[in-house]
C-alpha cells in the first residue's frame, strides 16, 4: 500500500513524530494513521521505536563497541541458525548478521570497558562448541549510524528571502 | 537623490531606469537585518545537492578539466538532457542543435526573450508570476502584458483570459507551471484549451518548467509535448529546484533549431558557455539522481500537506498547490495589504514571507510561503502566524 511505505519511511526517520502531524503529512485522518500503526506493530513490521543517541555528548561512562568476525562450523540440519541463536541471546550482543565472505557471523558487542568486551569474547563467544575463530575490531569513532550523521554541520546556508 | 547621483544616472539606459528592483530584494533587505527569523521566504530547496552530484563535479576538478566547453554545453550533457526530457516528459529535442546549456533557467529566460522580442511587441505574462519575467521583457524593449489569474480558479489560466489580452501587437506568451509563487499546475485538458487560443493567434510560447519534476498529485504535462505546440515553444528548465542545485547556476533552454541557433548567438557572445564543473555535476544528476530526487519530492509533498492543512486550521484560505514548494494563502480576511501583512508579520513574529503583490496582478491579498523548510520550522511558523492573526483580527 502506497501510504504504508510512506508511513514507514517517516517513522524510520523519526519514531516520535506525533500522529496528528503524520496524519496531516499523509493526508489521512488521525484514526487511520493509528489503525495502520497498530496493524504494522501487530504484524511485526514495526518492531520498536528507538532514539539514536550520541553518548559522547553526555556525562556517562562511555561505552565500547566491538565488531567481531566469527567463523563457525555449521551444524547439519540447523545450519547457522542454532549457533546464531545461542549468540544473540546474550544481552551484550546488540546485533548479529550472517555474512558471506571470509567469515560467517558478524557480532556487534557493546560493553562498558574494553576488558568487559574481551571477557565476553574469550569466555562466552569463543568457547561455544561450533565457533572456530574470532577476530575483534573495536570501534574508535562514530561518524554515521543508522543513516544519521553524527556531528553534522547542518546549518541553513540560504539567505532569508530569495526568488 | 543627490546631484552627483543624478549626474551619474544620466549614463543609465532608459530601459534600465524604467524597471524596478525586485520586491523580493526589498524584503530580503528587511529580513536580513533581523535575527531569530523563521524564513518561509526562501525560493530554493532546503537540501544540499546530492553527494554523488557534488562528487562528480569534484572529480572533474581533480582531473583538471577546467577549460571552456562547447558554447551550447558539453555534448554529453545535452544528450543526457535530451534523453531525460524524452523519458520524463515526452518531449523530443535534438542534442546537436535544439538544446543550449545556460547559467541557470534565469539566463535561459533572458536568452529566449532577447532572441525573439522586438521593441514594442507584447508578451503576455500569466500572473502571479516569477519576479523576473516582466522586467526582462521590458529590458528587451517588449511590453509585458499581465494576464491575471486568481484563487477562485486555483490560479489556472483559461483560454478566455488569454483571448481577452491578445492584441495585434501580441507576439508571445510566458507560461510557468508548476508556478512560482502559487504552486499551481495545469492538467493536459486545461493546457490543450489554452493551446488552442495560442495556436489560433499564432503566438510563441516561453514555457518555464523548472518545477516540472515537483508535482505531487498529478504528472506534469510539458507544453511542447502537446499537439502543434512543439514548433512554437521555447522550453526553459534547469537543475536548481528538483536537483537542489541553485548555487550551481545551471539550466537549459530547448527550442526548434532556428530559434535555438538565435539564442546560441547571444549566449556565445554574452556567456561563452556555462560553468564546466557544474556541467559535470549535471550529467551525474541526470544519470543517477532520480532516486534521491524522488525522496526529496516525497518530503516536499508531505510538508505541503502538513503546511496547507495547518494554514486552513488557523483560518487562512489556501488552495492546495499541485507543485513546486510554495503555498499562496489569501490574507484578504485580515484587511491588510499583502505588503503590510508581510512587514508586520516580520516585525511582530519574526516570520519572513513574501508579499503577493511583488508577483504581479492577482498576487495582492496573498503571501508566498515556501514550505522547503524543516518540519519543526514549519510548525513554529504556523504557531507564530496563528498568534499574529489572533492579535490583528
Ligand atoms: C519560475 C522560476 N523560473 C526560473 C527560476 C530561476 O532558476 P535558476 O536558478 O535556474 O536560474 C526560478 C527561481 O526561483 C523560478 O522560480
Short mmCIF file of N, CA and C and ligand atoms in Angstrom, two decimals, chain A residues 163, chain B residues 43 104-106 109 130 133 176 180 208 210-211 240-241 249, ligand 1:
data_model
loop_
_atom_site.label_atom_id
_atom_site.label_comp_id
_atom_site.label_asym_id
_atom_site.label_seq_id
_atom_site.Cartn_x
_atom_site.Cartn_y
_atom_site.Cartn_z
N UNK A 163 14.33 34.32 -4.66
CA UNK A 163 13.33 34.19 -5.72
C UNK A 163 12.46 32.97 -5.53
N UNK B 43 13.12 30.74 -1.85
CA UNK B 43 12.66 30.10 -3.07
C UNK B 43 13.60 29.03 -3.55
N UNK B 104 21.80 28.78 -15.44
CA UNK B 104 20.52 28.81 -14.75
C UNK B 104 19.36 29.02 -15.72
N UNK B 105 18.18 28.69 -15.24
CA UNK B 105 16.98 28.98 -16.02
C UNK B 105 16.88 30.48 -16.22
N UNK B 106 17.45 31.24 -15.30
CA UNK B 106 17.42 32.69 -15.41
C UNK B 106 18.01 33.17 -16.73
N UNK B 109 15.70 32.26 -19.69
CA UNK B 109 14.56 33.17 -19.90
C UNK B 109 15.04 34.40 -20.68
N UNK B 130 6.74 34.53 -11.49
CA UNK B 130 8.13 34.71 -11.08
C UNK B 130 8.53 36.16 -11.37
N UNK B 133 10.18 37.92 -14.96
CA UNK B 133 9.64 37.93 -16.32
C UNK B 133 9.39 39.34 -16.87
N UNK B 176 4.23 29.40 -16.85
CA UNK B 176 5.09 28.74 -15.86
C UNK B 176 4.25 27.83 -14.97
N UNK B 180 5.65 29.44 -9.72
CA UNK B 180 6.16 30.22 -8.61
C UNK B 180 5.45 31.56 -8.75
N UNK B 208 8.26 28.03 -18.91
CA UNK B 208 9.24 27.84 -17.84
C UNK B 208 8.79 26.65 -17.01
N UNK B 210 10.72 24.80 -14.81
CA UNK B 210 11.81 24.46 -13.90
C UNK B 210 11.33 23.62 -12.71
N UNK B 211 10.02 23.67 -12.41
CA UNK B 211 9.50 22.84 -11.31
C UNK B 211 8.82 21.56 -11.81
N UNK B 240 18.19 23.72 -10.78
CA UNK B 240 18.15 24.37 -9.48
C UNK B 240 17.22 23.71 -8.48
N UNK B 241 16.01 23.43 -8.92
CA UNK B 241 14.99 23.07 -7.95
C UNK B 241 14.95 21.57 -7.69
N UNK B 249 24.22 27.43 -10.73
CA UNK B 249 23.89 28.26 -11.89
C UNK B 249 23.91 27.45 -13.18
C1 LIG C 1 9.74 30.04 -12.07
C2 LIG C 1 11.20 30.18 -11.98
N1 LIG C 1 11.94 30.24 -13.09
C3 LIG C 1 13.27 30.37 -13.03
C4 LIG C 1 13.94 30.46 -11.83
C5 LIG C 1 15.43 30.64 -11.85
O1 LIG C 1 16.08 29.42 -11.71
P1 LIG C 1 17.66 29.27 -11.91
O2 LIG C 1 18.24 29.11 -10.53
O3 LIG C 1 17.83 28.02 -12.71
O4 LIG C 1 18.16 30.46 -12.59
C6 LIG C 1 13.22 30.41 -10.65
C7 LIG C 1 13.90 30.54 -9.35
O5 LIG C 1 13.32 30.84 -8.34
C8 LIG C 1 11.82 30.24 -10.72
O6 LIG C 1 11.08 30.18 -9.61
#
